[in-house]
PDB file of C-alpha atoms in Angstrom:
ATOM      1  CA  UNK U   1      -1.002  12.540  11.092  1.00 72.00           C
ATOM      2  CA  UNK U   2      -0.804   8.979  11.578  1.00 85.00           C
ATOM      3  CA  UNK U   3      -4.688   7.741  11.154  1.00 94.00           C
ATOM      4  CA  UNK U   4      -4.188   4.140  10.787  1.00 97.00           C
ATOM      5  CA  UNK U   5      -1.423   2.771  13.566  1.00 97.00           C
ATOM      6  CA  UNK U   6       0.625  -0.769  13.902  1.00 97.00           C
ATOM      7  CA  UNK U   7       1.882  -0.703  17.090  1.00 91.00           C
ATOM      8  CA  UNK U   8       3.384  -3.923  16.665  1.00 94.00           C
ATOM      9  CA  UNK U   9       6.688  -3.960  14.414  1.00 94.00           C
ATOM     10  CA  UNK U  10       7.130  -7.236  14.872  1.00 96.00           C
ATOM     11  CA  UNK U  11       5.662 -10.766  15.952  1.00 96.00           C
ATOM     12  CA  UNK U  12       7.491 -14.129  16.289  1.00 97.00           C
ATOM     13  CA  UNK U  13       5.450 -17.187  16.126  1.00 97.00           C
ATOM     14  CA  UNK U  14       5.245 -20.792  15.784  1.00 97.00           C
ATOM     15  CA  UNK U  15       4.499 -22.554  12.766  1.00 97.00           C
ATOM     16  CA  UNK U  16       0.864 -24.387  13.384  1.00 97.00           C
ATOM     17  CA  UNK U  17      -0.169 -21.642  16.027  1.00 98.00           C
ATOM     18  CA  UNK U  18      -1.825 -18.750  15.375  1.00 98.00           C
ATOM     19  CA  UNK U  19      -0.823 -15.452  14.413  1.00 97.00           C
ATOM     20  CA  UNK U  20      -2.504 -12.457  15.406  1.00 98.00           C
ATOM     21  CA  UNK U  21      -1.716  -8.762  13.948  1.00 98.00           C
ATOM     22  CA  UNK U  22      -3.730  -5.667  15.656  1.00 98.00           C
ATOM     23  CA  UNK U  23      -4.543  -2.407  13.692  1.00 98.00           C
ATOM     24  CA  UNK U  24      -5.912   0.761  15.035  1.00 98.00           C
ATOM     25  CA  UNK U  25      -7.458   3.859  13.404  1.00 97.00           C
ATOM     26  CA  UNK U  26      -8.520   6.924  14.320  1.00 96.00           C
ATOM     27  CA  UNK U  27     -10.720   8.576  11.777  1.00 94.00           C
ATOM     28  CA  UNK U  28     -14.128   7.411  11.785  1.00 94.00           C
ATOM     29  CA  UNK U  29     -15.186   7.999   8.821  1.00 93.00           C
ATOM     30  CA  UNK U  30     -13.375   4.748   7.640  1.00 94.00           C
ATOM     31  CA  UNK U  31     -15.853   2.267   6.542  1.00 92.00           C
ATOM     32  CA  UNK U  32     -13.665  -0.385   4.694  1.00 93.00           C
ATOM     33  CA  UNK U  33     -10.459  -1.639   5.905  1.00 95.00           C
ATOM     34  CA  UNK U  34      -8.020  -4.522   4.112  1.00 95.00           C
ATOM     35  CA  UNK U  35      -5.556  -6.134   4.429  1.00 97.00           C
ATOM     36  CA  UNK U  36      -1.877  -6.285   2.674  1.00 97.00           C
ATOM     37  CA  UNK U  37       0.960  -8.792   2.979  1.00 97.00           C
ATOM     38  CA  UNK U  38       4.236  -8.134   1.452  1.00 96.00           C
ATOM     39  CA  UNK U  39       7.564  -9.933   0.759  1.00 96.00           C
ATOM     40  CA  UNK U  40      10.909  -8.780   0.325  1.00 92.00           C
ATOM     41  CA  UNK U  41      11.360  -6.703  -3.357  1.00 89.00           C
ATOM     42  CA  UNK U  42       7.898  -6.975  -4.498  1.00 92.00           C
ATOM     43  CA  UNK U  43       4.920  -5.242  -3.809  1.00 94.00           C
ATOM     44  CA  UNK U  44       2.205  -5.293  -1.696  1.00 95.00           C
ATOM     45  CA  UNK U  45      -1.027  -8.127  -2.519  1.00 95.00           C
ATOM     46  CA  UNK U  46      -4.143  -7.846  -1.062  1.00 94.00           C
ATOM     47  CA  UNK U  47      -4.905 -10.953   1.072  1.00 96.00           C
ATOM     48  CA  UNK U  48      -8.161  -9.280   3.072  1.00 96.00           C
ATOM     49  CA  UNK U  49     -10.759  -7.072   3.551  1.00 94.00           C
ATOM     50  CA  UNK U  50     -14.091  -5.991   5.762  1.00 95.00           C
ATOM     51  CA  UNK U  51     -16.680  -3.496   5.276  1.00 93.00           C
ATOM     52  CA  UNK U  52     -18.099  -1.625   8.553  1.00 94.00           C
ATOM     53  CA  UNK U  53     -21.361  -2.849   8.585  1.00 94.00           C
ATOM     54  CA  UNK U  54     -19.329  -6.350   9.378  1.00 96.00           C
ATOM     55  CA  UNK U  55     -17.717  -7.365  12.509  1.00 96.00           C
ATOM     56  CA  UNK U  56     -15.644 -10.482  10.983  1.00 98.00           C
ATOM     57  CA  UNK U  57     -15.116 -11.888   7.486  1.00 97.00           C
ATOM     58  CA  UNK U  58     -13.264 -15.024   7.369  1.00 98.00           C
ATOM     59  CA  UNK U  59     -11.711 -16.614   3.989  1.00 97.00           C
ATOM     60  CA  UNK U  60      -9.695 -19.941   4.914  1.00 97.00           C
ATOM     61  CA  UNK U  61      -6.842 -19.462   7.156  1.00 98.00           C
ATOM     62  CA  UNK U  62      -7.625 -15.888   7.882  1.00 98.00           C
ATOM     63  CA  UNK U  63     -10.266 -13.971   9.444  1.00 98.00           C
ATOM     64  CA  UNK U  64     -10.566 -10.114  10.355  1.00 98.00           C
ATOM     65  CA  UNK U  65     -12.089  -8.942  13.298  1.00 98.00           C
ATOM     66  CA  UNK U  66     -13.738  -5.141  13.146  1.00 98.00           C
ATOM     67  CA  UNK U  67     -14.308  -3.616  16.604  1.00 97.00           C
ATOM     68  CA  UNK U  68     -15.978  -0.545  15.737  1.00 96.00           C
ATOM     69  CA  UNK U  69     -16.401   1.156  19.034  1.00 96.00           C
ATOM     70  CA  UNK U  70     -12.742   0.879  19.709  1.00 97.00           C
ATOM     71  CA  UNK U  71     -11.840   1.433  16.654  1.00 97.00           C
ATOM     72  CA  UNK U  72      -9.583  -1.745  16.099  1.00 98.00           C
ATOM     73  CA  UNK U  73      -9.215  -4.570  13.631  1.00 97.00           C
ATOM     74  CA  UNK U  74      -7.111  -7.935  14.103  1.00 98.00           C
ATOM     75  CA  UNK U  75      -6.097 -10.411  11.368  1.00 98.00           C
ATOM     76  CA  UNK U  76      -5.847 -14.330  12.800  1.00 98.00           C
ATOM     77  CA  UNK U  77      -3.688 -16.574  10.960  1.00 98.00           C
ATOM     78  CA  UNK U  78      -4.550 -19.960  11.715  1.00 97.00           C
ATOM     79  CA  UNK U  79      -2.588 -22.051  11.736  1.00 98.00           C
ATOM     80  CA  UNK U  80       0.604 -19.817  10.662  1.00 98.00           C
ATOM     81  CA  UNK U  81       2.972 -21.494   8.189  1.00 97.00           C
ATOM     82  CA  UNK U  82       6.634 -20.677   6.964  1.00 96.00           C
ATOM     83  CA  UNK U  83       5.346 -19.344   3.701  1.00 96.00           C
ATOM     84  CA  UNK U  84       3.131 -16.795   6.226  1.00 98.00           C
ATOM     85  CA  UNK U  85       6.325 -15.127   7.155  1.00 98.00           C
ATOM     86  CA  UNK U  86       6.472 -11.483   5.591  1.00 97.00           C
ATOM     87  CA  UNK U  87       5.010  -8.042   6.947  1.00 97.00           C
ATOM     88  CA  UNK U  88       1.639  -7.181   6.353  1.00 98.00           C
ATOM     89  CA  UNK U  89      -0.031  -3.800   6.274  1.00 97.00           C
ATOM     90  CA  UNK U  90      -3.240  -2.484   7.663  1.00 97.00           C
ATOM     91  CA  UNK U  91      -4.980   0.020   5.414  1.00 96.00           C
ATOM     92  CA  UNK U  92      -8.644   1.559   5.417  1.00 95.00           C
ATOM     93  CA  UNK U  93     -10.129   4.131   3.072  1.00 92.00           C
ATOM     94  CA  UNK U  94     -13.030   6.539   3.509  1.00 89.00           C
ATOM     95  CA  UNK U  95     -16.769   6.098   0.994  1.00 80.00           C
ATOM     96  CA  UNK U  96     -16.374   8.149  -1.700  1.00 75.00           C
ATOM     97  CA  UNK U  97     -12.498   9.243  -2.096  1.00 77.00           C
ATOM     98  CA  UNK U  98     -11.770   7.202  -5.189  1.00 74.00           C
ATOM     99  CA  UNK U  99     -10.577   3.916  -3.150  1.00 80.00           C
ATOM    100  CA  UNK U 100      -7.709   6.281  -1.740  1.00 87.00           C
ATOM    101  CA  UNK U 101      -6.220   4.146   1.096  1.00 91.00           C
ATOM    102  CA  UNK U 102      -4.418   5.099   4.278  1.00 94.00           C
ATOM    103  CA  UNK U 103      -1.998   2.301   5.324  1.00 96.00           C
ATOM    104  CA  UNK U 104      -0.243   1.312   8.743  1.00 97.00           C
ATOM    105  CA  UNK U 105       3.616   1.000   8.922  1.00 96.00           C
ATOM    106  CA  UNK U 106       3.397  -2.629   9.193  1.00 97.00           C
ATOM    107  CA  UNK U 107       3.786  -5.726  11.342  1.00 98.00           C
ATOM    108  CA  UNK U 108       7.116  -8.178  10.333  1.00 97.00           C
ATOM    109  CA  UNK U 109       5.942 -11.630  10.863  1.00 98.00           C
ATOM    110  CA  UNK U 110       7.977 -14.758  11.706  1.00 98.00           C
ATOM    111  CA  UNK U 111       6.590 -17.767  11.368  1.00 97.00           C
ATOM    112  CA  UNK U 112       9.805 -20.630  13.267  1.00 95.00           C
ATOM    113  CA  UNK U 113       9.734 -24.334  12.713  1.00 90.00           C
TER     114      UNK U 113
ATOM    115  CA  UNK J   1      -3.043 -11.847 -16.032  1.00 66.00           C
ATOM    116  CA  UNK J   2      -0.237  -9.772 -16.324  1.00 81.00           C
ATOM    117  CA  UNK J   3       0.645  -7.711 -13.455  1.00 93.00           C
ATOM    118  CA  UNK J   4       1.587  -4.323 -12.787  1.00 97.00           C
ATOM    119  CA  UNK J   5       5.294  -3.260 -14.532  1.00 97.00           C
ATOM    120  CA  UNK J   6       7.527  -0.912 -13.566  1.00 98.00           C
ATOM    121  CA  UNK J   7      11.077   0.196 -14.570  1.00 97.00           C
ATOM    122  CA  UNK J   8      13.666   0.347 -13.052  1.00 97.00           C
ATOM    123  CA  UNK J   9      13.504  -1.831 -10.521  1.00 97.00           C
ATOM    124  CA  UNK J  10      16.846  -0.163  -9.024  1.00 97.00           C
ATOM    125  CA  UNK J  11      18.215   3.577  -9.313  1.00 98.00           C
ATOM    126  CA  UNK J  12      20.999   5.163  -7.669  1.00 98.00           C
ATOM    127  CA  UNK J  13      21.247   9.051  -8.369  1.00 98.00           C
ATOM    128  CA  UNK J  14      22.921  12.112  -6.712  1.00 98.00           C
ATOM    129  CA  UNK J  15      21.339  15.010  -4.674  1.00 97.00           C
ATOM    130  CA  UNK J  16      20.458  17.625  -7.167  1.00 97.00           C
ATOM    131  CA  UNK J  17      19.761  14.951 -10.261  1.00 98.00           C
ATOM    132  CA  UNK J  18      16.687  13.860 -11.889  1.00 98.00           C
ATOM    133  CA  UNK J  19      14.905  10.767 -12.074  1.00 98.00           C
ATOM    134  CA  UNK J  20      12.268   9.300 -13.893  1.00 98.00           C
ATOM    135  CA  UNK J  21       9.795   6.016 -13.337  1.00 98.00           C
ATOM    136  CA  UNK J  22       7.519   4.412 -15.583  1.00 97.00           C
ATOM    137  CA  UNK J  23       4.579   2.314 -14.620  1.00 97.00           C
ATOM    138  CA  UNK J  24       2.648  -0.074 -16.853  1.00 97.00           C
ATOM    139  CA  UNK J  25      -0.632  -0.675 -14.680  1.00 96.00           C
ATOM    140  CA  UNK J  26      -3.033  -3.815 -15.737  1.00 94.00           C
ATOM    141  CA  UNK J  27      -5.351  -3.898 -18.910  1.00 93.00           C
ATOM    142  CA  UNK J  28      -8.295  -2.526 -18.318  1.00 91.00           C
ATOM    143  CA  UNK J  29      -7.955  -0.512 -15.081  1.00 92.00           C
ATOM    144  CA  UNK J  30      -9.024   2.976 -14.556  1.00 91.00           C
ATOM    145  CA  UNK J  31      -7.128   3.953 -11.264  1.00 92.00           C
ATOM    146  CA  UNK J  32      -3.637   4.531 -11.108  1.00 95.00           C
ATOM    147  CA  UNK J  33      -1.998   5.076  -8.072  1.00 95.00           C
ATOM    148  CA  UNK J  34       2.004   6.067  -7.001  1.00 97.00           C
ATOM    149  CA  UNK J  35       2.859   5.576  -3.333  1.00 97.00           C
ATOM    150  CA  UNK J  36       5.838   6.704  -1.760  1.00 97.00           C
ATOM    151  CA  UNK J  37       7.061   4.195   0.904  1.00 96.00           C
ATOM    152  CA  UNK J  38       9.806   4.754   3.372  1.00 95.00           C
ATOM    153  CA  UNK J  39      12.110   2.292   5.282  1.00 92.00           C
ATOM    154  CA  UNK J  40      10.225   1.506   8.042  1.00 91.00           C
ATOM    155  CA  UNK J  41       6.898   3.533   7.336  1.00 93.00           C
ATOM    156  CA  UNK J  42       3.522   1.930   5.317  1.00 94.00           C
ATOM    157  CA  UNK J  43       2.931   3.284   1.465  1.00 95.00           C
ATOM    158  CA  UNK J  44       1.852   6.711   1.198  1.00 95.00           C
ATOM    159  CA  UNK J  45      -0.024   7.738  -1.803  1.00 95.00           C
ATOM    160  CA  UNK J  46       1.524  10.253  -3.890  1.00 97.00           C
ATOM    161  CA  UNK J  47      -0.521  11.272  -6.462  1.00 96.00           C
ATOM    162  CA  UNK J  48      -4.297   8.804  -8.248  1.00 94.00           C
ATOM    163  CA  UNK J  49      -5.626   8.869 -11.809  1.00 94.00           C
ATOM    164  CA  UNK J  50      -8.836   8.281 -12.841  1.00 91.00           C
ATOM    165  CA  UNK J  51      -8.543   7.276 -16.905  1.00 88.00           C
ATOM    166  CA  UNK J  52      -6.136  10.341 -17.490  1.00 84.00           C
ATOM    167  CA  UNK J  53      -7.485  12.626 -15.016  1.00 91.00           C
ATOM    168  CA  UNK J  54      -5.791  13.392 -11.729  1.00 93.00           C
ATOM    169  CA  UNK J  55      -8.213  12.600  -8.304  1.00 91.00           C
ATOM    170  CA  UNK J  56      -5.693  13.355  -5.345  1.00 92.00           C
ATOM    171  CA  UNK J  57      -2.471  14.756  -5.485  1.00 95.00           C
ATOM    172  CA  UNK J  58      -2.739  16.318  -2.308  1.00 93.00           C
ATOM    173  CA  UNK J  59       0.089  14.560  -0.887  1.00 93.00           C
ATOM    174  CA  UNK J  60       2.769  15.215  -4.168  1.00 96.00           C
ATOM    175  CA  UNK J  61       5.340  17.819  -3.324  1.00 95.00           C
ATOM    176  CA  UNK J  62       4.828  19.681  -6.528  1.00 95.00           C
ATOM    177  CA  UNK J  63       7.508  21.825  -6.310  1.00 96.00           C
ATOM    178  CA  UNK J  64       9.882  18.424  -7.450  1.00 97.00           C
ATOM    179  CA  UNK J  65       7.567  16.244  -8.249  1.00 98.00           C
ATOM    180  CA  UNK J  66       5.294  15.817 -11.503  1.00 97.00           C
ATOM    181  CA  UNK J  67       3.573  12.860 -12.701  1.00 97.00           C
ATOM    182  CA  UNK J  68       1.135  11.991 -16.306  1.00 96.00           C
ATOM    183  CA  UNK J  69      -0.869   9.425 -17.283  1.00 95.00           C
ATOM    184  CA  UNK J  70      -0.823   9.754 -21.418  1.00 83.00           C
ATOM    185  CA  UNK J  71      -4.188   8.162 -22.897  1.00 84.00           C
ATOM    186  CA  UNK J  72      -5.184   6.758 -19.412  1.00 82.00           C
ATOM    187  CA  UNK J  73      -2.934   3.935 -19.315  1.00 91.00           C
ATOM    188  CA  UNK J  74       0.915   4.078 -18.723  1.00 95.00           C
ATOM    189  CA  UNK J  75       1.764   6.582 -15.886  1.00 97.00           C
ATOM    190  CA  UNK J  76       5.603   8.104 -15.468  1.00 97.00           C
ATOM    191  CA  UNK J  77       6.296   9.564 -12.013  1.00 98.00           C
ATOM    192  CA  UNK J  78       9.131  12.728 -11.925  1.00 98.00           C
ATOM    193  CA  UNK J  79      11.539  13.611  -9.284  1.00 98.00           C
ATOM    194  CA  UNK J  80      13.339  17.204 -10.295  1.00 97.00           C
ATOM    195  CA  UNK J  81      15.566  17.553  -8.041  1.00 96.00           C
ATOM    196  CA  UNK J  82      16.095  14.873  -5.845  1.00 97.00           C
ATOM    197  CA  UNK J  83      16.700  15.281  -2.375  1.00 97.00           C
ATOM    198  CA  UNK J  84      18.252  12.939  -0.208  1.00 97.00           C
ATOM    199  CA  UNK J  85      14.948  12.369   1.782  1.00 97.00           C
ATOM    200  CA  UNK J  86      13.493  10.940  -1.192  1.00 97.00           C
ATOM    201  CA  UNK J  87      15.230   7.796  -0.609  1.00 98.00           C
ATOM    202  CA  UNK J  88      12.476   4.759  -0.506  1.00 97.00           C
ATOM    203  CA  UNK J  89      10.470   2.859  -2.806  1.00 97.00           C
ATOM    204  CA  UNK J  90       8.119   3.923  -5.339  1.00 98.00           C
ATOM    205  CA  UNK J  91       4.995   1.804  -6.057  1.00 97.00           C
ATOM    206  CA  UNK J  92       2.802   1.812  -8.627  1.00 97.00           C
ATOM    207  CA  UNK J  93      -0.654   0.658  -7.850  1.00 96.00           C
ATOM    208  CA  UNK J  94      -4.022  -0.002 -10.300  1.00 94.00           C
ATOM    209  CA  UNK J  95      -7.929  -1.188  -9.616  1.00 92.00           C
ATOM    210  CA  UNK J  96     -10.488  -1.522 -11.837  1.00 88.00           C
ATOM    211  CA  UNK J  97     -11.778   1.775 -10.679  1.00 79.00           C
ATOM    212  CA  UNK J  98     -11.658   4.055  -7.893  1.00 65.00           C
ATOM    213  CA  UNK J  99     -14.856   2.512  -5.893  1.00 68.00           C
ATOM    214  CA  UNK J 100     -12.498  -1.131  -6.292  1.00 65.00           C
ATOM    215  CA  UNK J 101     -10.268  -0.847  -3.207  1.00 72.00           C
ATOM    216  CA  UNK J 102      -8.529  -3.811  -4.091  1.00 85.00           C
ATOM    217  CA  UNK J 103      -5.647  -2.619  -5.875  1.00 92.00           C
ATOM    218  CA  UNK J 104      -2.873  -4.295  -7.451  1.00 93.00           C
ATOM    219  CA  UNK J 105       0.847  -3.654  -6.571  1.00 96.00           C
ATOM    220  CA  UNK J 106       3.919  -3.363  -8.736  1.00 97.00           C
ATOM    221  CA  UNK J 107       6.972  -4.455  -7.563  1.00 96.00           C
ATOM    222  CA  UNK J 108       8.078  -1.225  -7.266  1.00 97.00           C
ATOM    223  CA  UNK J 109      11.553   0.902  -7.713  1.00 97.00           C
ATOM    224  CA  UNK J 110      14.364   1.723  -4.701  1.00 97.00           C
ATOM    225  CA  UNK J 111      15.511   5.078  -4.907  1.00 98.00           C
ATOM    226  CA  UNK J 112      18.441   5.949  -3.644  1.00 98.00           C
ATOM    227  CA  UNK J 113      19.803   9.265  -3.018  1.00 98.00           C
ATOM    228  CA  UNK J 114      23.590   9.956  -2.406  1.00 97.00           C
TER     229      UNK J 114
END
């Protein structure tokens, strides 16, 4: 079962705007959630994270947003550049599994001139 | 710093075959990881270490599948046989320990499976 969800596959934007990637979980027992961005033929690097006793955490050009009660978490890229342009990954893990990590199928960004 | 290394970086193999992948994780870090991630899906852990010691393998298909971590630092990752839907990349993860959730990515190896 799917517990962390990307319903977005994609998103287009405009370099100098802002980007904004949504991420929704189901299991809450998650209490730490990241953030991943990945280019082609290398591997995932972490870029992100919040712990749920947070509700933002904000580190230059991005910031994640924790909605608990809904169980959703946004990353804001602001403003996007071309060098933003890869897919990034929502993941979350559970307290006490080792740092095991359950990640989202990812959102391809696009940042255009 | 170096990073995490893994070999090969490309492998082609037929249904049936074997195939092996190392991983070289980064000086000093307990937790090794191996996801399994498909075209078009997020990374799926296979199987974590902790030093030499196996934590979750919950998700490895043991029947075809094995994986070791000799003297708690280089890991190799088995596939006996392959199967076509084993087709995807293969990333090797470490952190400095298993309450670190920031872990460190490979560049990982494409599988393919004819």
């Amino acid at each position: 079962d799917q517990q962390v969800k990307q319903n977005s596959p994609s998103l287009s934007v405009q370099e100098g705007r802002i980007s904004i990637l949504n991420c929704d979980y189901t299991n809450s027992m998650f209490d730490y959630f990241l953030w991943y961005k990945k280019y082609p033929a290398e591997g995932p690097t972490f870029l992100i994270s919040i712990s749920s006793i947070k509700d933002k955490n904000e580190d230059g050009r991005f910031t994640v947003f924790l909605n608990k009660s809904a169980k959703h978490l946004s990353l804001h890229i602001v403003p996007s550049q071309p060098g933003d342009s890869a897919v990034y990954f929502c993941a979350a893990s559970v307290a006490d599994s080792w740092g095991k990590l359950q990640f989202g199928a990812g959102t391809q960004v696009v940042v255009t001139p | 710093e170096a990073g995490v290394a893994q070999s090969p970086r490309y492998k082609i193999i037929e249904k049936r075959q074997s195939v092996a992948f190392w991983c070289n994780p980064i000086s000093g870090h307990a937790t090794l990881y191996w996801y399994q991630q498909i075209l078009g899906q997020g990374p799926k852990l296979l199987i974590q270490f902790q030093n030499n010691g196996v934590v979750d393998d919950s998700q490895l298909p043991k029947d075809r599948f094995s994986a070791e971590r000799l003297k708690g630092v280089d890991s190799t990752l088995k596939i006996q046989p392959a199967k076509l839907e084993d087709s995807a990349v293969y990333l090797c993860a470490s952190s400095l320990s298993g309450q670190n959730y920031e872990q460190y990515f490979g560049p990982g190896t494409r599988l393919t499976v004819t």
